[in-house]
Short mmCIF file of C-alpha atoms in Angstrom, two decimals:
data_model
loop_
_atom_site.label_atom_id
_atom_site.label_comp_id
_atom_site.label_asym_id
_atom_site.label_seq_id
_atom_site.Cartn_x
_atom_site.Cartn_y
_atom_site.Cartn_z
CA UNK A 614 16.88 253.25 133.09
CA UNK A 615 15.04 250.80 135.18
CA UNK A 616 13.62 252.01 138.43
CA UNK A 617 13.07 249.66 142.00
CA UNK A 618 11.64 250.40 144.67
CA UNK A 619 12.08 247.19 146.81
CA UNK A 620 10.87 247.69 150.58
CA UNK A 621 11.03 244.70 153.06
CA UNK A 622 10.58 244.83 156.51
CA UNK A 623 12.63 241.46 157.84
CA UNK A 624 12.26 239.80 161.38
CA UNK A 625 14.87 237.50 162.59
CA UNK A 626 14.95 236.22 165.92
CA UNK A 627 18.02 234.37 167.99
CA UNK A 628 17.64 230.36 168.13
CA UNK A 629 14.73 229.44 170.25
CA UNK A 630 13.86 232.92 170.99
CA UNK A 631 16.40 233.30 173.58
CA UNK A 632 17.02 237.02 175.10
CA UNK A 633 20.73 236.84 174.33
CA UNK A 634 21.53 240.47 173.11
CA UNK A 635 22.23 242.29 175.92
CA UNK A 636 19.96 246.05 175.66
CA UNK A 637 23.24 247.94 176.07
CA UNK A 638 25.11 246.50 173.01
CA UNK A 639 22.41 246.08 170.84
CA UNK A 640 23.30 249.09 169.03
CA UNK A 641 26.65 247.69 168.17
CA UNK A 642 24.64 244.55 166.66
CA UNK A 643 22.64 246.74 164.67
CA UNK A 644 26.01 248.54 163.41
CA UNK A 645 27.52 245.14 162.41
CA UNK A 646 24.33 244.43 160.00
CA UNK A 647 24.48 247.96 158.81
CA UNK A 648 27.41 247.02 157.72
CA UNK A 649 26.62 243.87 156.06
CA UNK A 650 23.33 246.26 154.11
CA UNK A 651 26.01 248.10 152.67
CA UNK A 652 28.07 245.88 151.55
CA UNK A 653 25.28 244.29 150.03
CA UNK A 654 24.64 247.69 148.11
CA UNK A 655 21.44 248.22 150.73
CA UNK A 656 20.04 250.39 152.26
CA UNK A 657 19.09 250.61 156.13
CA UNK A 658 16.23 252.95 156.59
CA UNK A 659 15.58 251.42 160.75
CA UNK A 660 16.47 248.60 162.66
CA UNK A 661 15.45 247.60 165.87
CA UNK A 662 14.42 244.66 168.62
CA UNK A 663 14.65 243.38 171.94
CA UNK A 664 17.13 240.84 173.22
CA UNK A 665 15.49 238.08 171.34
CA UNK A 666 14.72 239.32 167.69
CA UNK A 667 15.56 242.01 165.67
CA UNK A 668 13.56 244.29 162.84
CA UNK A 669 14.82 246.00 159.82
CA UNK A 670 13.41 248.06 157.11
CA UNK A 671 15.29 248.04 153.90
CA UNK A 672 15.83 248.78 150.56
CA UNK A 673 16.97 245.70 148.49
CA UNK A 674 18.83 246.68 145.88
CA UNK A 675 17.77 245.31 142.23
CA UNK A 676 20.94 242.96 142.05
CA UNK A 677 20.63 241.32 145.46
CA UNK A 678 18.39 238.57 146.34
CA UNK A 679 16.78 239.05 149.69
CA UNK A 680 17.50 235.03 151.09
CA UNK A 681 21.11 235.91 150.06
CA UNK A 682 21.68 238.98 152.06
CA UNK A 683 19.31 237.49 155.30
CA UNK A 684 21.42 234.54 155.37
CA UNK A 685 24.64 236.50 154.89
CA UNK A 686 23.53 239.20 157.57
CA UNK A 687 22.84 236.10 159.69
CA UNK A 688 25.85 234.28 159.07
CA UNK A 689 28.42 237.50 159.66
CA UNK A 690 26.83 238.62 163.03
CA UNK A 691 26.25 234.91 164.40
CA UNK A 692 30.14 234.28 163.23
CA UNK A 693 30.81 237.34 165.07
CA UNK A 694 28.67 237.26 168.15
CA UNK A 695 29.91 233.76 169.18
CA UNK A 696 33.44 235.14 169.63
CA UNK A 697 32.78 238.51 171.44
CA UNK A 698 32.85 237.92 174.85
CA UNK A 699 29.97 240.21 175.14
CA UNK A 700 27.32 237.72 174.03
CA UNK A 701 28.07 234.77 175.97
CA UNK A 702 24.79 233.06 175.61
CA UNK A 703 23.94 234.05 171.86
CA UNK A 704 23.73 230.58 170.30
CA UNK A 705 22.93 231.70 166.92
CA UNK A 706 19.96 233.26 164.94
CA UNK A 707 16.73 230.77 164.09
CA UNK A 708 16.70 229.27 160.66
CA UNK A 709 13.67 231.09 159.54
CA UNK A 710 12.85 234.68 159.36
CA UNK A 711 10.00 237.15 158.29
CA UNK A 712 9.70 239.37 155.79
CA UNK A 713 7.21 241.42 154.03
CA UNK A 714 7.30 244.17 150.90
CA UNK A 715 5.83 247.60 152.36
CA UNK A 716 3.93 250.08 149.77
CA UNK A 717 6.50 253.54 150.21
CA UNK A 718 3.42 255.05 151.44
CA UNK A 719 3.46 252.46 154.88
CA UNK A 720 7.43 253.37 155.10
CA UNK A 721 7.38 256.00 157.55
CA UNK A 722 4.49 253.70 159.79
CA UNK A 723 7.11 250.81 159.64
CA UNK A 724 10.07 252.94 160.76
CA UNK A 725 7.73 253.86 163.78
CA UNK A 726 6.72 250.47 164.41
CA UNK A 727 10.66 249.44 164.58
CA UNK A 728 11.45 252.20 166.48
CA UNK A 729 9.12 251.29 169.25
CA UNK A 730 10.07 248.04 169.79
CA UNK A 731 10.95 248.06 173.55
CA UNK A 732 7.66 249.93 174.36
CA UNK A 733 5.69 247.53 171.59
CA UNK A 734 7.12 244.34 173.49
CA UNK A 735 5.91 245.73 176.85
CA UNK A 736 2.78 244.78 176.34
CA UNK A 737 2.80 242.42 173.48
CA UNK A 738 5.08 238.88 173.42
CA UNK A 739 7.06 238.31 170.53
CA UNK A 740 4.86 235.13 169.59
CA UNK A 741 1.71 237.37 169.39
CA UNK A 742 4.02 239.45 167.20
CA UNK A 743 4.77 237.25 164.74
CA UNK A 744 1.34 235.75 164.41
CA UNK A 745 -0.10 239.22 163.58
CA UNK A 746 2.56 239.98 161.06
CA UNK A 747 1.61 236.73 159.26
CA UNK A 748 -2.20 237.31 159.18
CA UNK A 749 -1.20 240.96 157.80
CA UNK A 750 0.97 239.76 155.08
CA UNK A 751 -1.46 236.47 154.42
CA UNK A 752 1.35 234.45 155.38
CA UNK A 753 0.86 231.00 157.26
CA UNK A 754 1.66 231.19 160.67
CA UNK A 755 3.31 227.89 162.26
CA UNK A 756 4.42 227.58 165.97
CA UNK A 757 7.75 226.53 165.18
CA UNK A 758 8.24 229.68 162.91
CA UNK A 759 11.73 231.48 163.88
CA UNK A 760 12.66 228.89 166.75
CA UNK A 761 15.32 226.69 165.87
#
């Protein structure tokens, strides 16, 4: 029987970095894509964000392929958020996104980090965010990452 044991930890942010998730329905946003995970056969350990970008920690399931089920989580709540009248300004999610495999022996670490996101962005901006998570990963950082 084969065995996976696919963590990512995937950052999306709205188009141009906009704050257009409102704090107090952000949970029903993160609801939505829980529902997309599952239908994707994945599994949600956290999610979290600010008005302007959102992070998740997930298991991928061996049959799904991780640009398919970021673009259809993407697709879904941007289909979604342009008709409810709660999001008037949401204008879609950026094209690009992060993500990053995490060692099951980082998980819990990365569940904190998500869950502190509001006290994280506080005192860091998103930008400075992003940049770090590249250099961590070895990933090339470019100012238009996650923008458009």
């Amino acid at each position: 029987m084969s065995k996976v044991n696919a963590l990512y930890h995937i950052v999306f942010c709205t188009k141009r970095r906009e704050s257009t998730i409102p704090d107090e329905y952000q949970t029903d946003v993160y609801r939505f894509i829980w529902t997309q995970l599952r239908m994707c056969n994945c599994a949600l350990y956290r999610i979290g964000g600010i008005a302007n970008h959102i992070h998740m920690l997930i298991h991928l399931h061996p049959t799904a392929r991780l640009s398919d089920v970021v673009r259809n989580i993407k697709a879904n709540t941007s289909r979604w958020l342009m008709q409810d009248s709660r999001f008037p300004n949401f204008n879609g999610w950026s094209k690009e996104y992060y993500a990053m495999t995490v060692s099951p022996r980082h998980k819990e670490a990365v569940i904190r980090y998500i869950s502190t996101q509001r006290e994280h962005h506080a005192a860091t901006e998103l930008e400075t965010e992003i940049i770090s998570l590249c250099e961590e990963s070895q990933l090339e950082y470019d100012p238009r990452d996650m923008t458009d």
